[in-house]
Short mmCIF file of C-alpha atoms in Angstrom, two decimals:
data_model
loop_
_atom_site.label_atom_id
_atom_site.label_comp_id
_atom_site.label_asym_id
_atom_site.label_seq_id
_atom_site.Cartn_x
_atom_site.Cartn_y
_atom_site.Cartn_z
CA MET M 1236 98.75 46.71 -67.10
CA ASN M 1237 100.68 50.03 -67.13
CA TYR M 1238 104.38 50.28 -66.31
CA ARG M 1239 103.80 51.21 -62.66
CA SER M 1240 101.59 48.19 -62.09
CA LEU M 1241 104.08 46.00 -63.95
CA LEU M 1242 106.94 47.27 -61.78
CA LYS M 1243 104.95 46.58 -58.60
CA TRP M 1244 104.11 43.09 -59.87
CA LEU M 1245 107.76 42.34 -60.67
CA ILE M 1246 108.92 43.57 -57.27
CA LYS M 1247 106.44 41.32 -55.49
CA LYS M 1248 107.06 38.39 -57.82
CA THR M 1249 110.84 38.44 -57.32
CA GLY M 1250 110.53 38.63 -53.55
CA ALA M 1251 112.11 42.08 -53.38
CA TYR M 1252 108.97 43.69 -52.00
CA GLY M 1253 109.66 42.71 -48.40
CA TYR M 1254 113.23 43.99 -48.48
CA LEU M 1255 112.22 47.27 -50.10
CA LYS M 1256 109.32 47.76 -47.71
CA ASN M 1257 111.46 47.04 -44.66
CA GLY M 1258 114.14 49.40 -45.93
CA PHE M 1259 111.63 52.15 -46.59
CA ASP M 1260 109.98 51.68 -43.20
CA SER M 1261 113.37 51.79 -41.48
CA PHE M 1262 114.27 55.01 -43.30
CA GLN M 1263 110.93 56.58 -42.41
CA ASN M 1264 111.24 55.57 -38.76
CA ARG M 1265 114.71 57.15 -38.50
CA ARG M 1266 113.33 60.28 -40.11
CA TYR M 1267 110.43 60.44 -37.65
CA ARG M 1268 112.82 59.98 -34.71
CA ASP M 1269 115.04 62.79 -35.96
CA ILE M 1270 112.04 65.08 -36.34
CA GLU M 1271 110.72 64.13 -32.90
CA SER M 1272 114.04 65.04 -31.30
CA LEU M 1273 113.88 68.50 -32.85
CA ILE M 1274 110.25 68.93 -31.83
CA ARG M 1275 110.86 67.93 -28.21
CA ASP M 1276 113.80 70.34 -27.97
CA LYS M 1277 111.71 73.06 -29.68
CA LYS M 1278 114.35 73.51 -32.34
CA ASP M 1279 113.87 74.52 -35.96
CA LEU M 1280 112.60 71.84 -38.31
CA PRO M 1281 114.08 71.58 -41.81
CA LEU M 1282 112.04 73.56 -44.28
CA PRO M 1283 109.34 71.34 -45.78
CA ARG M 1284 109.53 69.78 -49.22
CA ASN M 1285 105.99 68.43 -49.04
CA VAL M 1286 103.30 71.03 -49.74
CA VAL M 1287 99.52 70.63 -49.84
CA PHE M 1288 97.34 73.51 -50.98
CA GLU M 1289 93.58 73.75 -50.53
CA PRO M 1290 92.55 76.13 -53.34
CA THR M 1291 89.01 76.06 -51.96
CA THR M 1292 86.92 74.33 -49.32
CA ARG M 1293 83.80 74.74 -51.47
CA CYS M 1294 82.26 71.59 -52.91
CA ASN M 1295 79.45 70.58 -55.23
CA LEU M 1296 78.55 67.45 -53.25
CA ASN M 1297 77.08 66.86 -49.79
CA CYS M 1298 78.90 63.80 -48.44
CA HIS M 1299 77.40 62.62 -45.17
CA MET M 1300 80.80 61.90 -43.55
CA CYS M 1301 82.52 65.11 -44.67
CA PRO M 1302 84.07 67.07 -41.77
CA GLN M 1303 84.18 70.31 -43.78
CA ARG M 1304 80.43 70.91 -44.04
CA GLU M 1305 80.33 73.09 -40.92
CA ASP M 1306 83.54 74.85 -41.92
CA ARG M 1307 81.97 75.87 -45.25
CA LYS M 1308 79.15 77.66 -43.47
CA GLN M 1309 81.65 80.30 -42.35
CA LEU M 1310 81.91 81.38 -46.01
CA LYS M 1311 85.57 82.33 -45.82
CA PRO M 1312 86.63 83.71 -49.22
CA ASP M 1313 89.21 81.83 -51.27
CA LEU M 1314 92.42 83.57 -52.24
CA PRO M 1315 91.79 85.47 -55.48
CA LEU M 1316 93.71 84.22 -58.48
CA ASP M 1317 96.41 86.90 -58.45
CA LYS M 1318 97.13 86.30 -54.76
CA ALA M 1319 97.18 82.53 -55.25
CA GLN M 1320 99.67 82.94 -58.09
CA GLU M 1321 101.79 85.27 -55.95
CA LEU M 1322 101.82 82.70 -53.14
CA LEU M 1323 102.78 79.84 -55.45
CA THR M 1324 105.64 81.88 -56.88
CA LYS M 1325 106.82 82.69 -53.35
CA LEU M 1326 106.73 79.01 -52.39
CA LYS M 1327 108.86 78.11 -55.37
CA LYS M 1328 111.37 80.89 -54.64
CA GLN M 1329 111.71 80.27 -50.89
CA LEU M 1330 111.31 76.48 -50.72
CA ASN M 1331 112.19 75.40 -54.26
CA ILE M 1332 109.26 72.99 -54.18
CA LYS M 1333 109.17 70.30 -56.85
CA SER M 1334 105.68 68.94 -56.26
CA MET M 1335 102.41 69.84 -54.60
CA GLY M 1336 99.12 68.21 -53.68
CA LEU M 1337 95.88 70.03 -54.47
CA ILE M 1338 92.83 69.10 -52.45
CA GLY M 1339 89.53 70.66 -51.44
CA GLY M 1340 86.63 70.80 -50.96
CA GLU M 1341 86.51 70.14 -54.65
CA VAL M 1342 89.37 71.83 -56.50
CA PHE M 1343 87.48 72.01 -59.80
CA VAL M 1344 84.78 74.19 -58.23
CA ARG M 1345 87.20 77.07 -58.75
CA SER M 1346 86.48 78.57 -62.16
CA ASP M 1347 90.12 79.67 -62.39
CA ILE M 1348 91.69 76.35 -61.40
CA MET M 1349 93.27 75.94 -64.83
CA GLU M 1350 95.11 79.22 -64.37
CA ILE M 1351 96.44 77.96 -61.05
CA LEU M 1352 97.57 74.73 -62.70
CA LYS M 1353 99.22 76.65 -65.54
CA THR M 1354 101.09 78.76 -63.00
CA LEU M 1355 102.39 75.61 -61.34
CA GLU M 1356 103.37 74.26 -64.75
CA TYR M 1357 105.31 77.46 -65.46
CA LEU M 1358 107.02 77.10 -62.07
CA LYS M 1359 107.92 73.48 -62.93
CA VAL M 1360 105.94 72.08 -60.01
CA LYS M 1361 104.39 68.63 -60.39
CA VAL M 1362 100.83 68.37 -59.11
CA TYR M 1363 98.73 65.56 -57.65
CA ILE M 1364 95.02 66.39 -57.60
CA ALA M 1365 92.43 64.86 -55.28
CA SER M 1366 88.91 65.26 -56.67
CA ASN M 1367 85.43 63.80 -56.49
CA GLY M 1368 85.60 63.59 -60.30
CA THR M 1369 82.11 64.88 -60.99
CA LEU M 1370 83.07 68.17 -62.69
CA ILE M 1371 85.51 66.73 -65.22
CA ASP M 1372 83.84 66.84 -68.62
CA GLU M 1373 85.28 66.55 -72.12
CA GLY M 1374 86.35 70.18 -72.27
CA LEU M 1375 88.15 70.15 -68.92
CA ALA M 1376 89.77 66.80 -69.69
CA GLU M 1377 91.27 68.20 -72.89
CA LYS M 1378 92.66 71.19 -70.99
CA LEU M 1379 94.25 68.91 -68.40
CA LYS M 1380 95.86 66.82 -71.12
CA LYS M 1381 97.64 69.90 -72.45
CA LEU M 1382 99.47 70.35 -69.16
CA ASN M 1383 102.77 68.54 -68.60
CA ASN M 1384 102.90 68.74 -64.79
CA ILE M 1385 100.00 66.56 -63.64
CA ALA M 1386 101.59 63.70 -61.68
CA GLY M 1387 98.29 61.96 -61.04
CA LEU M 1388 94.69 62.28 -60.01
CA GLY M 1389 92.74 60.56 -57.25
CA PHE M 1390 88.97 60.15 -57.43
CA SER M 1391 86.60 59.31 -54.59
CA LEU M 1392 84.38 56.26 -54.99
CA ASP M 1393 82.71 54.68 -51.97
CA GLY M 1394 80.51 52.00 -53.46
CA LEU M 1395 78.53 50.88 -56.47
CA LYS M 1396 76.18 53.41 -58.04
CA ASP M 1397 73.26 53.50 -55.60
CA ARG M 1398 75.45 53.43 -52.52
CA HIS M 1399 78.02 55.95 -53.76
CA ASP M 1400 75.33 58.38 -54.91
CA ARG M 1401 73.61 58.11 -51.53
CA ILE M 1402 76.84 58.59 -49.56
CA ARG M 1403 77.91 61.55 -51.68
CA GLY M 1404 74.49 63.19 -51.76
CA ARG M 1405 73.99 63.40 -55.53
CA ASP M 1406 72.47 60.93 -57.98
CA THR M 1407 75.10 61.70 -60.64
CA ALA M 1408 78.16 61.26 -58.42
CA PHE M 1409 78.96 57.71 -59.57
CA SER M 1410 78.45 58.43 -63.26
CA GLY M 1411 80.62 61.52 -62.91
CA VAL M 1412 83.55 59.46 -61.63
CA LYS M 1413 83.10 56.92 -64.42
CA ARG M 1414 83.13 59.70 -67.02
CA ALA M 1415 86.29 61.24 -65.52
CA VAL M 1416 88.05 57.87 -65.52
CA ASP M 1417 87.09 57.17 -69.13
CA LEU M 1418 88.33 60.59 -70.22
CA LEU M 1419 91.66 60.53 -68.38
CA LYS M 1420 92.82 56.93 -67.83
CA ASP M 1421 94.91 56.77 -71.00
CA ASP M 1422 96.81 59.95 -70.18
CA PHE M 1423 97.31 60.07 -66.40
CA SER M 1424 98.10 57.88 -63.43
CA LEU M 1425 94.76 57.43 -61.65
CA THR M 1426 93.86 56.22 -58.18
CA VAL M 1427 90.44 55.54 -56.70
CA ASN M 1428 90.09 56.35 -53.00
CA THR M 1429 87.40 54.60 -50.94
CA VAL M 1430 86.25 55.54 -47.45
CA VAL M 1431 85.60 52.31 -45.53
CA MET M 1432 82.45 52.38 -43.41
CA GLU M 1433 79.78 50.01 -42.21
CA ASP M 1434 77.56 51.05 -45.10
CA ASN M 1435 79.90 49.91 -47.86
CA ILE M 1436 82.02 47.03 -46.52
CA PRO M 1437 79.76 44.36 -48.12
CA GLU M 1438 80.51 45.60 -51.64
CA ILE M 1439 84.11 46.83 -51.50
CA VAL M 1440 85.42 43.70 -53.24
CA GLU M 1441 82.90 44.05 -56.06
CA LEU M 1442 83.75 47.74 -56.28
CA ALA M 1443 87.48 46.96 -56.53
CA LYS M 1444 86.87 44.55 -59.41
CA LEU M 1445 84.87 47.24 -61.16
CA ILE M 1446 87.67 49.76 -60.67
CA ARG M 1447 90.12 47.27 -62.19
CA ASP M 1448 87.79 46.69 -65.13
CA TRP M 1449 87.59 50.44 -65.70
CA GLY M 1450 91.37 50.46 -66.20
CA VAL M 1451 92.37 52.13 -62.92
CA PRO M 1452 95.45 50.37 -61.47
CA ASN M 1453 95.45 51.84 -57.95
CA HIS M 1454 92.91 51.54 -55.13
CA THR M 1455 93.40 53.15 -51.72
CA LEU M 1456 91.23 52.45 -48.68
CA GLN M 1457 90.85 54.83 -45.75
CA PHE M 1458 88.56 54.45 -42.77
CA GLU M 1459 85.78 56.88 -42.05
CA MET M 1460 87.10 59.29 -39.45
CA SER M 1461 84.94 60.70 -36.71
CA SER M 1462 85.38 62.00 -33.17
CA THR M 1463 83.18 62.57 -30.17
CA ALA M 1464 82.58 66.04 -28.79
CA GLN M 1465 84.73 65.03 -25.82
CA ASP M 1466 87.56 64.08 -28.20
CA VAL M 1467 87.42 67.56 -29.70
CA GLU M 1468 87.42 69.33 -26.34
CA SER M 1469 90.25 67.18 -24.96
CA SER M 1470 92.35 67.70 -28.09
CA ALA M 1471 91.96 71.47 -27.90
CA LYS M 1472 93.06 71.46 -24.25
CA MET M 1473 96.13 69.33 -25.00
CA LEU M 1474 97.22 71.60 -27.83
CA LYS M 1475 96.59 74.73 -25.68
CA SER M 1476 96.75 77.29 -28.49
CA VAL M 1477 94.01 75.54 -30.50
CA GLY M 1478 90.36 76.35 -29.96
CA VAL M 1479 87.46 73.94 -30.37
CA GLY M 1480 86.43 75.96 -33.42
CA ASP M 1481 89.81 75.30 -35.04
CA ILE M 1482 89.14 71.55 -35.08
CA VAL M 1483 87.13 70.44 -38.11
CA VAL M 1484 85.99 66.82 -37.76
CA GLU M 1485 82.89 64.72 -38.20
CA VAL M 1486 81.38 64.57 -34.71
CA LYS M 1487 79.45 61.47 -33.63
CA GLU M 1488 78.14 60.26 -30.31
CA LYS M 1489 79.48 56.74 -30.67
CA ASP M 1490 83.17 55.95 -30.53
CA ASN M 1491 83.38 52.66 -32.38
CA TYR M 1492 83.07 51.08 -35.80
CA ASP M 1493 80.33 48.58 -36.55
CA PHE M 1494 82.75 46.13 -38.16
CA SER M 1495 85.70 44.14 -36.88
CA ALA M 1496 89.33 43.71 -37.83
CA ALA M 1497 88.44 40.17 -38.94
CA GLU M 1498 85.89 41.53 -41.41
CA VAL M 1499 88.38 44.03 -42.80
CA GLY M 1500 91.01 41.30 -43.02
CA ALA M 1501 88.66 39.07 -45.01
CA VAL M 1502 87.99 41.93 -47.43
CA MET M 1503 91.72 42.61 -47.83
CA ASP M 1504 92.37 38.92 -48.52
CA GLU M 1505 89.90 39.05 -51.40
CA LEU M 1506 91.23 42.36 -52.69
CA ASN M 1507 94.77 41.00 -52.83
CA LYS M 1508 93.55 38.24 -55.16
CA ILE M 1509 92.45 40.76 -57.79
CA SER M 1510 95.04 40.83 -60.55
CA GLY M 1511 95.90 44.13 -62.18
CA LEU M 1512 94.98 46.20 -59.13
CA SER M 1513 97.33 47.54 -56.45
CA VAL M 1514 95.44 47.97 -53.16
CA ILE M 1515 96.74 49.73 -50.07
CA ILE M 1516 95.02 50.55 -46.81
CA GLN M 1517 95.81 53.69 -44.87
CA PRO M 1518 97.30 54.31 -42.43
CA ARG M 1519 99.99 51.73 -43.14
CA LEU M 1520 100.23 51.34 -39.39
CA TYR M 1521 96.78 49.70 -39.48
CA SER M 1522 98.26 46.42 -40.71
CA ARG M 1523 100.30 46.16 -37.48
CA PHE M 1524 97.61 47.24 -35.04
CA PRO M 1525 94.22 46.56 -36.65
CA THR M 1526 92.27 45.87 -33.46
CA GLN M 1527 93.73 48.82 -31.58
CA TYR M 1528 93.03 51.09 -34.52
CA LEU M 1529 89.40 50.09 -34.89
CA ASP M 1530 88.85 50.19 -31.13
CA GLY M 1531 90.25 53.70 -30.88
CA ARG M 1532 93.20 52.64 -28.70
CA MET M 1533 96.08 53.72 -30.92
CA ARG M 1534 97.27 56.38 -28.49
CA GLN M 1535 98.08 53.61 -26.02
CA ILE M 1536 100.86 52.58 -28.42
CA PRO M 1537 104.02 54.57 -27.61
CA GLY M 1538 105.89 56.63 -30.12
CA LEU M 1539 103.14 57.68 -32.51
CA SER M 1540 104.00 60.23 -35.16
CA CYS M 1541 102.09 62.25 -37.72
CA LYS M 1542 103.10 62.16 -41.35
CA ASP M 1543 101.85 65.74 -41.76
CA VAL M 1544 104.34 67.15 -39.28
CA ASN M 1545 106.82 67.73 -42.11
CA THR M 1546 104.22 68.92 -44.62
CA LEU M 1547 103.35 72.55 -45.25
CA ARG M 1548 99.58 72.74 -45.57
CA ILE M 1549 98.04 75.91 -46.92
CA SER M 1550 94.43 76.90 -46.40
CA ALA M 1551 92.21 78.42 -49.07
CA GLN M 1552 92.92 81.78 -47.44
CA GLY M 1553 96.69 81.39 -47.76
CA GLU M 1554 97.45 80.60 -44.13
CA MET M 1555 99.67 77.83 -42.82
CA ILE M 1556 97.49 75.27 -41.05
CA PHE M 1557 98.52 71.92 -39.62
CA CYS M 1558 96.26 69.36 -41.25
CA PRO M 1559 92.76 68.85 -42.72
CA PHE M 1560 91.32 68.54 -39.22
CA ILE M 1561 93.34 70.98 -37.12
CA LYS M 1562 92.85 74.20 -39.03
CA LYS M 1563 94.31 76.73 -36.66
CA GLY M 1564 96.05 79.41 -38.71
CA PHE M 1565 99.71 80.13 -37.93
CA GLY M 1566 99.92 83.18 -40.17
CA SER M 1567 99.54 84.35 -43.74
CA LEU M 1568 102.18 82.91 -46.02
CA LEU M 1569 101.66 85.86 -48.34
CA ASP M 1570 102.33 88.50 -45.73
CA ASN M 1571 105.14 86.78 -43.84
CA ASP M 1572 108.38 84.93 -44.45
CA ILE M 1573 107.54 81.26 -44.98
CA ALA M 1574 110.50 79.98 -42.96
CA GLY M 1575 109.57 82.38 -40.18
CA ILE M 1576 106.06 80.96 -39.90
CA TRP M 1577 107.21 77.35 -40.26
CA ASN M 1578 109.60 77.69 -37.33
CA SER M 1579 107.74 80.33 -35.34
CA ALA M 1580 107.55 79.98 -31.56
CA GLU M 1581 103.83 79.28 -31.92
CA ALA M 1582 104.37 76.47 -34.44
CA LYS M 1583 107.12 74.92 -32.30
CA GLU M 1584 104.91 75.02 -29.21
CA PHE M 1585 102.06 73.41 -31.14
CA ARG M 1586 104.23 70.55 -32.37
CA PHE M 1587 105.72 70.11 -28.89
CA ASN M 1588 102.24 69.79 -27.34
CA LEU M 1589 101.15 67.40 -30.09
CA TYR M 1590 104.07 65.01 -29.60
CA SER M 1591 104.19 65.36 -25.82
CA ASN M 1592 100.67 63.90 -25.68
CA ASN M 1593 101.41 61.08 -28.17
CA LEU M 1594 99.12 63.03 -30.54
CA THR M 1595 95.52 63.82 -29.52
CA PRO M 1596 92.18 61.99 -29.29
CA ILE M 1597 91.05 63.26 -32.70
CA CYS M 1598 94.23 61.74 -34.21
CA LYS M 1599 93.56 58.19 -33.06
CA ARG M 1600 92.02 57.02 -36.34
CA CYS M 1601 93.75 59.33 -38.77
CA CYS M 1602 95.03 58.01 -42.10
CA ARG M 1603 98.29 59.92 -41.48
CA LEU M 1604 99.35 58.00 -38.37
CA GLY M 1605 102.90 56.74 -38.21
CA GLN M 1606 105.28 55.44 -35.56
CA LYS M 1607 108.77 56.63 -34.70
#
């Protein structure tokens, strides 16, 4: 058990967990209410401290639930290395960022990703990397270990070998994650992220035990996200400045999950019995409204908020976008003042429309849901 897992165990064992959780939730709720007030009055938001950068949307896998597959067909070029480095330096200078999330696509598809990571190290920016894990070999692992700014890595794993390989579209996907874990677990904080779907619910408990046995202390569950074509059209209309083509989601005809809150609850009960593994399910709001979440009725609950509303998300082309699913560009962060884009009239109007509608239909099962 590493020190983080030990600390979590001690907090729960001493009974402090509930107090800390309630205090954190109360702080977050006040923060969301303050932000909502600014959004509704179309006033400037504080400059963001949370930054997520998509160095590329390219990927080496073909996951059947991935919303970015259609987006990749547009073949938009990634920022070249020199421009990416210029942007990162600008972010540090104008926002004084301390940390950043890197996510794709698959970040390690970029042949120059180590140069990007070295730039962030030079700028004293801590980095959390989300990856499918399949491209991390011995050579890359050794390069990562030489960096001092990697805060952690998260790897995707959606089932045991046959199931994960089938879901991810490659027969070496599972073995690639296992190799990455073996190479990095002694040097970095690792998390395994699992997408919950009808296909894998029967083996999530067995998968979690395997993850624990591999030496990974953290397991995060997120539900498969999909929307109907009507959801996409309605969302675009509510947001006004967003076109249907700006919304990148997995589109399905059906609007329900093929499992119940009771089934998920039974799985979570078993997961919480596994010693040496910290398991969380996202969004955290799910634990309060499991049936409404699975039934797609979350927008009937008043006062929803989005945890990404105070996060600066940067596309692979260097534009400010809102989230992984609403990819409307608000302007190039290279060519414009960052604060000017963040609090532009267009960005304020977008946030106003988002909150005025209690978010949108495509948001109803998002892992970033919160409540004011």
